Coordinates of C-alpha atoms and ligand atoms in Angstrom, one line a residue:
X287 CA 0.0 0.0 0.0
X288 CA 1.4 3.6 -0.8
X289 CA 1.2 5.2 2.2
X290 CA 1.0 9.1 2.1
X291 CA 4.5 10.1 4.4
X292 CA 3.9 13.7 5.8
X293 CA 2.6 15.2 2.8
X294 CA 2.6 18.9 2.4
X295 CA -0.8 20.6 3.5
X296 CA -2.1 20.6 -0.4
X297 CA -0.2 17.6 -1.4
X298 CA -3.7 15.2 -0.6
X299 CA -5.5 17.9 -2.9
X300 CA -3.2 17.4 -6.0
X301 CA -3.2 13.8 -5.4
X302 CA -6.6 13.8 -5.1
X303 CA -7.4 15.8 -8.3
X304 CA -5.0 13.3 -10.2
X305 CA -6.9 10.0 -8.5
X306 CA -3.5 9.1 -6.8
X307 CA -5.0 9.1 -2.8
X308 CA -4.6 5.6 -2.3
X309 CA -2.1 4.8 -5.1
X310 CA 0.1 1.5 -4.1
X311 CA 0.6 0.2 -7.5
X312 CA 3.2 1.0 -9.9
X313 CA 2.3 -1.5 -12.7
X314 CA -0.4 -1.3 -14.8
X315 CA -0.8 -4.1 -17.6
X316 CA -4.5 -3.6 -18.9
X317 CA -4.9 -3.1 -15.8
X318 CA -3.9 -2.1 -12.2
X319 CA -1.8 -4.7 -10.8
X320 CA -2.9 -4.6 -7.0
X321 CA 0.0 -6.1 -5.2
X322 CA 3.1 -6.2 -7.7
X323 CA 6.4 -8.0 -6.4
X324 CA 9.1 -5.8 -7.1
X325 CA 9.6 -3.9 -3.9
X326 CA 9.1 -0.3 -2.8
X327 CA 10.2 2.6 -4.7
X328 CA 9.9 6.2 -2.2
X329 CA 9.2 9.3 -3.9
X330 CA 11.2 11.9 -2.4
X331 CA 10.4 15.6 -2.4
X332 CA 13.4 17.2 -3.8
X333 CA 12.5 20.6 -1.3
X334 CA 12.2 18.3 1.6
X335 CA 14.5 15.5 1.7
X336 CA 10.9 14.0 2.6
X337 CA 9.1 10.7 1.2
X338 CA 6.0 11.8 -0.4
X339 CA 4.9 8.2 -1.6
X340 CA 5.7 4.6 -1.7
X341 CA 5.2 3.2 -5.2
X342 CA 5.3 -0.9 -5.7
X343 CA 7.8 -1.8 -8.5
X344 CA 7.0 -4.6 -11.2
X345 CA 8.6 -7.9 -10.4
X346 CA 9.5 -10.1 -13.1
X347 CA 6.0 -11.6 -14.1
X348 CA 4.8 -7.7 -13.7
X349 CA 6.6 -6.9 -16.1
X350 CA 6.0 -9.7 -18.1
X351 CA 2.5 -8.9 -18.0
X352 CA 2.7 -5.1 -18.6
X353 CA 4.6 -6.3 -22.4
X354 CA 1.8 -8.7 -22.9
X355 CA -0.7 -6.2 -22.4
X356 CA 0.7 -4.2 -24.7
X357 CA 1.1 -7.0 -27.5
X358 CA -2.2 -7.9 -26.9
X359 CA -3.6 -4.4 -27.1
X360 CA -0.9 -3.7 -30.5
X361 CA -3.2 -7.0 -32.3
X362 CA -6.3 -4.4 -32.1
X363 CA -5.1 -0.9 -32.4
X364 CA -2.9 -1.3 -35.5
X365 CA -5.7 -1.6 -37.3
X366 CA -7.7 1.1 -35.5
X367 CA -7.7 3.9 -38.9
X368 CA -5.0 6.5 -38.1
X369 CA -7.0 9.6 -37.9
X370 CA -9.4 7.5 -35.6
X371 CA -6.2 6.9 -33.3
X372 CA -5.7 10.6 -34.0
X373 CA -9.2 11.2 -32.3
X374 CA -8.4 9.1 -28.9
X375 CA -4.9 11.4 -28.9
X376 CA -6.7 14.6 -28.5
X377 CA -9.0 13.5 -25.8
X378 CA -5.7 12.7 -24.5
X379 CA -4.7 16.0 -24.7
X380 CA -8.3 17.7 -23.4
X381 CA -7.7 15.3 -20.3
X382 CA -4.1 17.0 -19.5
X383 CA -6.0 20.3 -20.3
X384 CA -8.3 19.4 -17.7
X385 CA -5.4 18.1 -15.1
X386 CA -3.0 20.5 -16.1
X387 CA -2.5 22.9 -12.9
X388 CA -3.0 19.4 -10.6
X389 CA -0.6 17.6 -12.9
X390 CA 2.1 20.5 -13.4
X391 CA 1.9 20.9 -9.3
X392 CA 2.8 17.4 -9.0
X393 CA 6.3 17.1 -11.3
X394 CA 7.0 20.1 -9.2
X395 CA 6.8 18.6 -5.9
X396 CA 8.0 15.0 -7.2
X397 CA 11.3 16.5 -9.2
X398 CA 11.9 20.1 -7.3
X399 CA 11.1 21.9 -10.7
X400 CA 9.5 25.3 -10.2
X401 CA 6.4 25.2 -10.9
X402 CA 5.9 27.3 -14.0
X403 CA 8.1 24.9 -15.4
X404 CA 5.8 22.3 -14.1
X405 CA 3.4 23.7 -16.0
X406 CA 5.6 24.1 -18.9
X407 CA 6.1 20.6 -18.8
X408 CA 2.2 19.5 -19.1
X409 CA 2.0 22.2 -21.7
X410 CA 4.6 21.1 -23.8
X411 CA 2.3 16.9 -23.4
X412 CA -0.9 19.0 -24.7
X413 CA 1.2 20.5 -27.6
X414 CA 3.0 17.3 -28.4
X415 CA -0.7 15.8 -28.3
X416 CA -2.1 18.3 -30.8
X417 CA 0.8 17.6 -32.7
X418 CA 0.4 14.0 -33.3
X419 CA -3.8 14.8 -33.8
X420 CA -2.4 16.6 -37.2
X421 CA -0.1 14.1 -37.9
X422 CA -2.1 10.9 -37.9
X423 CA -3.7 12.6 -40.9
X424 CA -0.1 13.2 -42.5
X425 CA 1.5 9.6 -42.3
X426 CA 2.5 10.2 -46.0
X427 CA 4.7 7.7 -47.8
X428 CA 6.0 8.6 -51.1
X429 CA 5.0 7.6 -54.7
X430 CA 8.4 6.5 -57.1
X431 CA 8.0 6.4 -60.5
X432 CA 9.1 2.9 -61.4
X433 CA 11.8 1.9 -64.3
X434 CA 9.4 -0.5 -65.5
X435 CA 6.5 0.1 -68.2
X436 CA 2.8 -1.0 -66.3
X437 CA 4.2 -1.0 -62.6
X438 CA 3.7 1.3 -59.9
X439 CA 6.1 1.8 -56.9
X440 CA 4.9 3.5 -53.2
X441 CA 5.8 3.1 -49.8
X442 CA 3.7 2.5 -46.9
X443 CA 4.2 3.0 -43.1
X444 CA 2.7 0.5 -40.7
X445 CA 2.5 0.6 -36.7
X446 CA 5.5 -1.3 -35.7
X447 CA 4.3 -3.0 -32.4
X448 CA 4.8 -2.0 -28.5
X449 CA 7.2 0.2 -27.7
X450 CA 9.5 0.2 -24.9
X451 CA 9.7 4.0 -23.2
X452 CA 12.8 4.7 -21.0
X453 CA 12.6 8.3 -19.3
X454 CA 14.8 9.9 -17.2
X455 CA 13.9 11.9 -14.1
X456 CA 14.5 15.6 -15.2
X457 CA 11.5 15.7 -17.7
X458 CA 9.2 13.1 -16.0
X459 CA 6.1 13.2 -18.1
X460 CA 6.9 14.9 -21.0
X461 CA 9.2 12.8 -22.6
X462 CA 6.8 10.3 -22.2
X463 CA 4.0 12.5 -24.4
X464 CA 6.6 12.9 -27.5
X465 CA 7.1 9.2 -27.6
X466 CA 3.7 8.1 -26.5
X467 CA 1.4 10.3 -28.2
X468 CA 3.1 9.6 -31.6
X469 CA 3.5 6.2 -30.9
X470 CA -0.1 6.0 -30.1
X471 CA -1.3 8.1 -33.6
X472 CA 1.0 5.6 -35.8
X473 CA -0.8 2.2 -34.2
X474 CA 2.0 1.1 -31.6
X475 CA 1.3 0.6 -27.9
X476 CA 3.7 1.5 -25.0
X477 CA 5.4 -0.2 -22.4
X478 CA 6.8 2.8 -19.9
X479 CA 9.2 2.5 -17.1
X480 CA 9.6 5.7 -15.4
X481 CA 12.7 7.2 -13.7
X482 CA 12.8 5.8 -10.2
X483 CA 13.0 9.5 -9.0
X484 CA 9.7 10.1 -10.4
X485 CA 7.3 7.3 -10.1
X486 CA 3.7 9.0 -8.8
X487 CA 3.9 11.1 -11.8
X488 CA 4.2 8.3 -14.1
X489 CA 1.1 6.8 -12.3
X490 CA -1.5 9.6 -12.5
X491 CA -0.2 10.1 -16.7
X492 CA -0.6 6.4 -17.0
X493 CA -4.1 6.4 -15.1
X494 CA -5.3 9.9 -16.7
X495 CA -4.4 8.1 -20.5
X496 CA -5.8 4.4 -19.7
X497 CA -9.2 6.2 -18.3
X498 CA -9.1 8.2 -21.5
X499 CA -8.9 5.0 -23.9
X500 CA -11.4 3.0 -21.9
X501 CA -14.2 6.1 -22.0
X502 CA -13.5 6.1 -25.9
X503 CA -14.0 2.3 -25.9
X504 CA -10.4 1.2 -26.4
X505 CA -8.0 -1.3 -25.0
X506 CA -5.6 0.7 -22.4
X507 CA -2.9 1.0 -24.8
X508 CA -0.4 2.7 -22.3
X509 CA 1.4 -0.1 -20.1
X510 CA 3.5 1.2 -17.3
X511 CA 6.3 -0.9 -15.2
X512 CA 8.0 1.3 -12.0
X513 CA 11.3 0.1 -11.3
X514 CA 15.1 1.1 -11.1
X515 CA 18.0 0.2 -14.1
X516 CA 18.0 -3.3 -13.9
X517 CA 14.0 -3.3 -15.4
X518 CA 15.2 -0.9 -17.9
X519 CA 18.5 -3.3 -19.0
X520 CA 15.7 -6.2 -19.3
X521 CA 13.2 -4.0 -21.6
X522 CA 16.3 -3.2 -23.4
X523 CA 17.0 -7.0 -24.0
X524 CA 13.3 -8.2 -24.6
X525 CA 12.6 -9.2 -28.1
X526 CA 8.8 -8.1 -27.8
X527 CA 9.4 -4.7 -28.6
X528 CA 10.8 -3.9 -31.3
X529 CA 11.7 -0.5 -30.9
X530 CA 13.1 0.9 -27.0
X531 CA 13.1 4.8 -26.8
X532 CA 15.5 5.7 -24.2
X533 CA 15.9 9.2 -23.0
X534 CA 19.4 9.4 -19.7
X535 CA 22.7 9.4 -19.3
X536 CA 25.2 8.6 -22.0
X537 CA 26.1 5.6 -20.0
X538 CA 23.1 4.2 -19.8
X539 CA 22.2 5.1 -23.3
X540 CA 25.5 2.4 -24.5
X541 CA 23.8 0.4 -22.1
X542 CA 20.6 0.5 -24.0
X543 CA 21.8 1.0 -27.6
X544 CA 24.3 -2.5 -27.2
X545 CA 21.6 -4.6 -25.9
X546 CA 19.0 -3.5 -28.2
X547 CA 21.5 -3.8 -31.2
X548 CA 22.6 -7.4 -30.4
X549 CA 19.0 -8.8 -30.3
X550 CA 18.6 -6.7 -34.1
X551 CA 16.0 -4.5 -31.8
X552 CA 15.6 -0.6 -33.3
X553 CA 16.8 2.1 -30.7
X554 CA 16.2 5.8 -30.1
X555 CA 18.7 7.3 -27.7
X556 CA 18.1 10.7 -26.3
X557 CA 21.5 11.3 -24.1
X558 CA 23.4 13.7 -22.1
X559 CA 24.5 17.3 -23.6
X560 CA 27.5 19.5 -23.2
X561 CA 25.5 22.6 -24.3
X562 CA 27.5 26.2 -25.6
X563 CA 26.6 29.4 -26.1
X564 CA 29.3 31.8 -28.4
X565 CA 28.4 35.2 -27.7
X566 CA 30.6 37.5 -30.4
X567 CA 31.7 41.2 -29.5
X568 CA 28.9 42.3 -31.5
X569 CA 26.4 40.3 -29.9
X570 CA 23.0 42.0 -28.5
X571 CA 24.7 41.5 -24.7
X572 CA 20.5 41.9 -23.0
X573 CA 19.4 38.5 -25.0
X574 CA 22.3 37.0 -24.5
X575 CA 22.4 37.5 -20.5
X576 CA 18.6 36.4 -20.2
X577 CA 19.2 33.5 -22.6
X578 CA 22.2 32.4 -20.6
X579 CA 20.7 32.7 -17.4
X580 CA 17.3 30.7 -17.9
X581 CA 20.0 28.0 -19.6
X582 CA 22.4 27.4 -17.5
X583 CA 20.0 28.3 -14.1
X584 CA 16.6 27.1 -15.3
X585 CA 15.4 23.1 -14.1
X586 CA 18.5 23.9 -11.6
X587 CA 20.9 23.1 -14.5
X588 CA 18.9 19.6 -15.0
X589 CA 18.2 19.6 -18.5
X590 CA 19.6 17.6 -21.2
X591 CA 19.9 21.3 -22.9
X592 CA 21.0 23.4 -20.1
X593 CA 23.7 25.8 -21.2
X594 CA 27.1 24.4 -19.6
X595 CA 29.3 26.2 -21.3
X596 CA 29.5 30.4 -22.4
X597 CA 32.2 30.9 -25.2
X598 CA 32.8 34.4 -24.9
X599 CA 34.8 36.6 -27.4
X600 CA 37.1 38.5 -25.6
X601 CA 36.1 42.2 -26.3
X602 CA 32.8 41.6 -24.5
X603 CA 34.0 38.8 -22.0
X604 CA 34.2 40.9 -18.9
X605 CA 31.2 42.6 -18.9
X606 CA 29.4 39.7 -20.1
X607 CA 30.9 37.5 -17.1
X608 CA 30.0 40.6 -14.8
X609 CA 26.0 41.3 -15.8
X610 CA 25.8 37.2 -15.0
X611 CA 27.2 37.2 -12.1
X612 CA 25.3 40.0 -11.0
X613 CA 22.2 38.6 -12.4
X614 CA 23.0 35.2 -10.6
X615 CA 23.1 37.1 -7.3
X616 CA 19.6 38.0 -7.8
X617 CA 18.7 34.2 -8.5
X618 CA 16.0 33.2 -5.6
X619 CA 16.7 30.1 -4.9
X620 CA 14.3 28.2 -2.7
X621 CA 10.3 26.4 -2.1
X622 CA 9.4 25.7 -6.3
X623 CA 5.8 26.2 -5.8
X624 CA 6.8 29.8 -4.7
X625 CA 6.2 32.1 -7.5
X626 CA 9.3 33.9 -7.0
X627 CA 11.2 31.4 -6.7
X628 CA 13.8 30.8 -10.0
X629 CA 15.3 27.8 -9.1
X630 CA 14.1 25.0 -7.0
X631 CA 16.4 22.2 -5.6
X632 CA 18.3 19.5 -7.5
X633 CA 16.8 16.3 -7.5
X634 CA 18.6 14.5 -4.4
X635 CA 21.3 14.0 -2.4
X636 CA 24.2 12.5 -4.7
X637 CA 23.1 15.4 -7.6
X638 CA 24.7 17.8 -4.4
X639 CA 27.8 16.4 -4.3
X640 CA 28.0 15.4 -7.7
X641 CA 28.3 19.6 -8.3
X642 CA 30.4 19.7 -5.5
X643 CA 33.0 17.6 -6.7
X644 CA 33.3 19.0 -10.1
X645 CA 33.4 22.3 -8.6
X646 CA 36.7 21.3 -6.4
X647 CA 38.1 19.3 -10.0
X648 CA 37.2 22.8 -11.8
X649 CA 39.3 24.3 -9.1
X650 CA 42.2 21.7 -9.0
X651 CA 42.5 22.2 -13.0
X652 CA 42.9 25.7 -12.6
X653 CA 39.4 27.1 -12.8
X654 CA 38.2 29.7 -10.3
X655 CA 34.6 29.7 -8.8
X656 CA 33.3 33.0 -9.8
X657 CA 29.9 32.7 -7.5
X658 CA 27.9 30.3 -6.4
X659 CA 28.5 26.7 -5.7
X660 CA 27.4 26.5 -1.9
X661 CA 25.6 24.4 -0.2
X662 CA 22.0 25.8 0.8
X663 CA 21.5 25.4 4.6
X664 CA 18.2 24.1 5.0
X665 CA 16.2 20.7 4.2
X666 CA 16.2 19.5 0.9
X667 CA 18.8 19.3 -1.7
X668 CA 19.4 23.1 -2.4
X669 CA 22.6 24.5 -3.9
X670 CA 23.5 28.1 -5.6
X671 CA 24.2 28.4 -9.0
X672 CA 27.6 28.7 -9.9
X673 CA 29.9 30.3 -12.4
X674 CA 33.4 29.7 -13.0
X675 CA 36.1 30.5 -15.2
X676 CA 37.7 28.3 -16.8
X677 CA 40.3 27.5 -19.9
X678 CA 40.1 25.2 -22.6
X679 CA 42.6 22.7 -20.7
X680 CA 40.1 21.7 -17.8
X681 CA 38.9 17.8 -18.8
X682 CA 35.9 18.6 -16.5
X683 CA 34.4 21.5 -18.8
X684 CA 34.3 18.5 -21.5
X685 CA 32.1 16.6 -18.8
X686 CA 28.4 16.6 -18.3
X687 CA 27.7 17.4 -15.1
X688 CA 23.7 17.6 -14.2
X689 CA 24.0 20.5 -12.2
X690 CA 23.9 24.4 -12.6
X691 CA 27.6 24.8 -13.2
X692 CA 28.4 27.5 -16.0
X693 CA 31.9 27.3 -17.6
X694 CA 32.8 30.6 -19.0
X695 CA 36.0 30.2 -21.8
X696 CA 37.5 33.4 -23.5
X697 CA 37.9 32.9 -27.0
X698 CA 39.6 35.0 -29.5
X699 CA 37.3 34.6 -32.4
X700 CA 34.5 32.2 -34.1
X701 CA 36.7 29.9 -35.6
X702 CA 37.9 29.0 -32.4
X703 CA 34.4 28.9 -30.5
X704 CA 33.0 26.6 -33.0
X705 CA 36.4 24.4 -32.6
X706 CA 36.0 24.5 -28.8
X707 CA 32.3 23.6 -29.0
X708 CA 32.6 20.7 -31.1
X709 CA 35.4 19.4 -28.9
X710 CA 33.4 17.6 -26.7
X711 CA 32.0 13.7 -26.7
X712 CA 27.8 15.2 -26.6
X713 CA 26.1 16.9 -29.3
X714 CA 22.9 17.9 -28.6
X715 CA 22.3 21.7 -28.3
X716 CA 24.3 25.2 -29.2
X717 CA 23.9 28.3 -29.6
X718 CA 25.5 31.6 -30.8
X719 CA 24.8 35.2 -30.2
X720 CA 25.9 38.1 -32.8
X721 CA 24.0 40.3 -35.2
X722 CA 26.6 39.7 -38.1
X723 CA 24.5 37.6 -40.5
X724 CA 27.9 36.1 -42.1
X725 CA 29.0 34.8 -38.7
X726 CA 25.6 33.7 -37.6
X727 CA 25.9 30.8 -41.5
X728 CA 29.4 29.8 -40.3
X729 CA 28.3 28.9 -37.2
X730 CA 24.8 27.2 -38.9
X731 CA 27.4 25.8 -42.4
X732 CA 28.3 22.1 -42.2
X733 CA 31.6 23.3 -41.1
X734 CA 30.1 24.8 -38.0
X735 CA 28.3 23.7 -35.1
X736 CA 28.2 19.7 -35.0
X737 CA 24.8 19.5 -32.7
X738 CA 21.6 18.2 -33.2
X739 CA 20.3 21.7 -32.4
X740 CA 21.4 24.9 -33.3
X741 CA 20.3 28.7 -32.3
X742 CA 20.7 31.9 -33.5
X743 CA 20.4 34.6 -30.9
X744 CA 18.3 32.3 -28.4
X745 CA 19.5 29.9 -26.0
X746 CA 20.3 26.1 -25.4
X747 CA 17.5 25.4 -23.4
X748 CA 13.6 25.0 -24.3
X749 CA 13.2 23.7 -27.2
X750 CA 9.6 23.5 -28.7
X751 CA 8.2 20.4 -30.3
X752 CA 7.5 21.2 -33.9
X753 CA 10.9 20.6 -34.4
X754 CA 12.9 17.0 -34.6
X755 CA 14.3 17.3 -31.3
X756 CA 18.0 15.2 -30.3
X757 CA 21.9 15.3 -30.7
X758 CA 24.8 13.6 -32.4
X759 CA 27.5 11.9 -31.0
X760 CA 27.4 10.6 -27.4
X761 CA 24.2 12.3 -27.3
X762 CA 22.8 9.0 -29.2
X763 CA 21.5 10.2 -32.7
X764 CA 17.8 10.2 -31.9
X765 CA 15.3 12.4 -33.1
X766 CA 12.1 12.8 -31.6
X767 CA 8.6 14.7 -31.3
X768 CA 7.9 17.2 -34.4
X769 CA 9.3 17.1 -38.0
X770 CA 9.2 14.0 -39.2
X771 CA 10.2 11.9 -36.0
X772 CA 7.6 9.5 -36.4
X773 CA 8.9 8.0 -38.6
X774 CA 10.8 5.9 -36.3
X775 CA 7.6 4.6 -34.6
X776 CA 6.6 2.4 -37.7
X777 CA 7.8 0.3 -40.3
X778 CA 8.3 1.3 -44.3
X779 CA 7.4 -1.0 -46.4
X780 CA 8.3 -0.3 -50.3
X781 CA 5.4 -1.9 -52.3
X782 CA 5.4 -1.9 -56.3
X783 CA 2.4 -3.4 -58.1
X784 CA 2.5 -4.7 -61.9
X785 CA -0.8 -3.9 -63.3
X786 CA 0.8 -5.2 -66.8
X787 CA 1.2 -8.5 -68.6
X788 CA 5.0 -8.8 -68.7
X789 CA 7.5 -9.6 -66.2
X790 CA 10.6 -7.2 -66.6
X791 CA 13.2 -7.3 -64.4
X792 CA 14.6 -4.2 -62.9
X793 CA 18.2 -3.3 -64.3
X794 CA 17.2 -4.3 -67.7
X795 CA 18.0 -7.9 -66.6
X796 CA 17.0 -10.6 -69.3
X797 CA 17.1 -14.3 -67.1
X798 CA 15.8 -17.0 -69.1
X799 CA 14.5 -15.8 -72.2
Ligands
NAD1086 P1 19.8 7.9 -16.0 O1 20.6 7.5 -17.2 O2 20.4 7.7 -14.7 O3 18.4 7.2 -16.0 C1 17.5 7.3 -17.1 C2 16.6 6.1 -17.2 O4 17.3 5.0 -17.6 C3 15.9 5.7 -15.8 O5 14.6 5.3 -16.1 C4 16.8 4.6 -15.3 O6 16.2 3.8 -14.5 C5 17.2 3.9 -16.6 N1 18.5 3.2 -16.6 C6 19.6 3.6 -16.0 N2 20.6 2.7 -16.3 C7 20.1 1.8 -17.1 C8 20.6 0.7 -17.8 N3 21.9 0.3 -17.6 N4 19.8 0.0 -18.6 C9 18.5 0.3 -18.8 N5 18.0 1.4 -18.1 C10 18.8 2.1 -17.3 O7 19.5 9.5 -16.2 P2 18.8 10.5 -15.2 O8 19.7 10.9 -14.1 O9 17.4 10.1 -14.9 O10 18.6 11.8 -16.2 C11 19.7 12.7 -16.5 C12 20.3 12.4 -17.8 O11 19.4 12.3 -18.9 C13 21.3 13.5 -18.2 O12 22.4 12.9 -18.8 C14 20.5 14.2 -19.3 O13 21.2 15.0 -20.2 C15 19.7 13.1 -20.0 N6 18.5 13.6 -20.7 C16 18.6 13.6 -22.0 C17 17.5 14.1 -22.7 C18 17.5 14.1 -24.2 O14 16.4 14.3 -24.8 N7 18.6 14.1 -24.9 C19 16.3 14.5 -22.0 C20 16.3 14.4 -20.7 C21 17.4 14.0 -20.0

């Protein structure tokens, strides 16, 4: 049973609103599973320390029977017509309409985001949602015109079956929604297993879409087993689903990406970042210190995009440096439902001195701690945003580290930002400020940045979801949400018909005649 452990004051009335009051189970496989075997999870509040929840993990045959649901449920809905599936997707999306404010409260308590980013984070599931309503009315193959007389070539796109869904902790629902929701529009089903930091949110999505789908008359088509790395390695290896979206570490995306390659499985790894902002001398020095600071301070410095590094050209390097640091200084750190508050806590205990110990490597490799970087006296896992300067020779700039550490590097010109940002293992965001249209293509030509994501005079950090959204390198090569990401959800098939009499063979190949 999930016992409630000294919940705030309004904690019972989100928890209410989302149907989560008595909530024990963290498995649901067409169903709630009432007393699964794979051991407590606690939800911490990251402001706290404090449990909020106890969540039951799936045990082996839980799991077992959250895939099967999901096969089962695949038989049924891949042939459900796609603008049909399209229809349950944006009741979907009316439901997190409905829950947002309860929902967005809840990711805010569960990971220590401030709540307008809580928000933020249901908005960007209702978006994503709309998003897939249009699409399962675009699921466009293409038409070739064949080499041979009387044929015709096309290709198709079929569901591909259940999906596995990985997420990390920093974006606990929403990452869900962009893999979900389109899996959902193109015929697949989903097998989810949460972050372990972040279970009670996973419930109340999984129970708000399931209730959705069974009002429209539907299998529950979203399956959902709780439980720590060693579920995720086993989703990784099972042969059932033929595609496992994984969204973490770099580690744990090799993890992933080996296992899933050796049984011929499809992956789509959404990994850590080493995200850079150039700013040039000529650069509009108001949008770049707004941009930096909601990068490198926003979600505490816990997103896969956050701004980690400022390349700064040296004529505007000190007063850059000196309107952030005077801008951090202003940073409230503290409760995230507070609406003042601009950065909440990071999401537990190791996170603390995971950021302390790179700050003491920055130091021992010849970095110097600008501000920031203290410990916050008080309960909970608070810390104060830090800035330090650094040189191209530190090995611990080149390092993710999931905390708001900014690395501010001098830099002489463009050629040598671009150099210094591609000179690290992740490739997932960048971006450059400068008003000099010629600089602004280098840094956008194939000889410039090397990321998945690249800005013009905006930052790292908050991407929307029209866009194919993921990075190169160690950052895994997935793309997901907008564009055409959806394509990885199904399979193509290339079809060509002969409405003629003859049999030619392509090539012009004559075999027997
Ligand atoms: P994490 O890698 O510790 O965990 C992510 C998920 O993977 C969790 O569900 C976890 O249980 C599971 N997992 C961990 N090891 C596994 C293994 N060996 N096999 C299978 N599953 C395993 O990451 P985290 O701390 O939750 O999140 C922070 C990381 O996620 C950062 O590196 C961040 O950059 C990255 N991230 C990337 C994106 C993106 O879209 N590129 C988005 C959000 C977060």
């Amino acid at each position: 049973m999930g016992r409630l452990c000294s919940p705030p004051a309004d904690m019972r009335e989100i928890l209410a609103a989302l149907g989560l009051a008595d909530v024990s189970s963290g498995v649901f496989a067409g169903g709630w599973v009432d007393a699964p075997g794979g051991g407590e999870i606690v939800s911490v509040q990251p402001s706290t320390g404090l449990p909020i929840a106890r969540v039951l993990a799936a045990g082996d045959a839980d799991y077992d029977a959250a895939v099967d649901a999901a096969v089962r449920a695949f038989a049924g809905w891949r042939v459900v017509p796609a603008p049909r599936r399209g229809e349950l997707v944006r009741e979907i999306a009316d439901a997190l309409r409905r829950h947002k404010a309860a929902l967005g409260k809840l990711v805010s308590l569960e990971t220590g985001k401030i709540l307008a980013e809580g928000e933020g984070e249901v908005q960007e599931m209702i978006d994503v949602a709309d998003f897939a309503v249009g699409l399962s009315r675009q699921l466009y193959g293409n038409a070739m015109h064949s080499e041979r007389r009387d044929h015709r070539m096309f290709e198709q796109w079929h569901p591909l079956g259940p999906v596995g869904v990985l997420t990390a902790f920093n974006f606990p629902v929403a990452v869900w929604a962009w893999n979900a929701l389109l899996a959902a529009v193109c015929g697949d089903t989903v097998v989810w297993k949460p972050s372990e930091e972040a279970p009670l949110s996973a419930v109340a999505v999984t129970r708000l879409a399931n209730e959705v789908c069974r009002r429209a008359g539907h299998p529950p088509l979203f399956s959902l087993a709780v439980g720590g790395a060693e579920l995720g390695a086993r989703m990784a290896s099972d042969a059932r689903l033929p595609l496992v979206s994984a969204t973490g570490s770099c580690r744990m995306g090799r993890a992933v990406g080996e296992a899933v390659a050796r049984r011929m499985g499809r992956s789509l790894l959404e990994l850590g970042g080493n995200n850079a902002v150039i700013v040039l001398d000529d650069a509009d020095l108001d949008l770049a210190v707004r941009a930096v600071l909601f990068g490198a301070v926003g979600t505490a410095g816990q997103r896969c995009t956050s701004t980690r590094r400022l390349l700064v050209q040296r004529g505007v390097a000190a007063e850059l440096t000196g309107r952030l640091v005077a801008a951090y200084g202003k940073v409230v750190v503290g409760d995230p439902l507070a609406r003042e508050t601009l950065m909440g806590p990071l999401i537990h205990a190791r996170a603390v001195d995971a950021m302390m110990a790179a700050l003491d490597a920055a130091r021992r490799q010849g970095g110097e701690v600008l501000c920031g970087g203290t410990r916050v006296d008080r309960p909970g896992f608070f810390v104060t945003p830090a800035i330090v300067g650094a040189h191209a020779g530190m090995e611990i700039v080149k390092e993710e580290t999931f905390a708001p550490i900014l690395y501010v590097l001098q830099v002489e010109s463009l050629a040598e930002a671009i150099a210094l940002q591609n000179d690290v293992r992740q490739g997932l965001s960048s971006a450059v400020f400068t008003r000099d249209l010629r600089a602004a293509e280098a840094f956008l030509a194939a000889t410039g940045s090397d990321c998945g994501i690249a800005n013009v005079n905006l930052g790292t950090s908050g991407a929307e979801i029209g866009g194919a959204f993921g990075g190169e390198k160690d950052t895994g090569g997935g793309r997901e949400s907008g564009s055409d990401a959806w394509k990885a959800y199904m399979r193509r098939q290339t079809v060509t018909i002969n409405h003629g009499t003859e049999l030619p063979l392509a090539q012009g190949v004559r075999f027997g005649e």
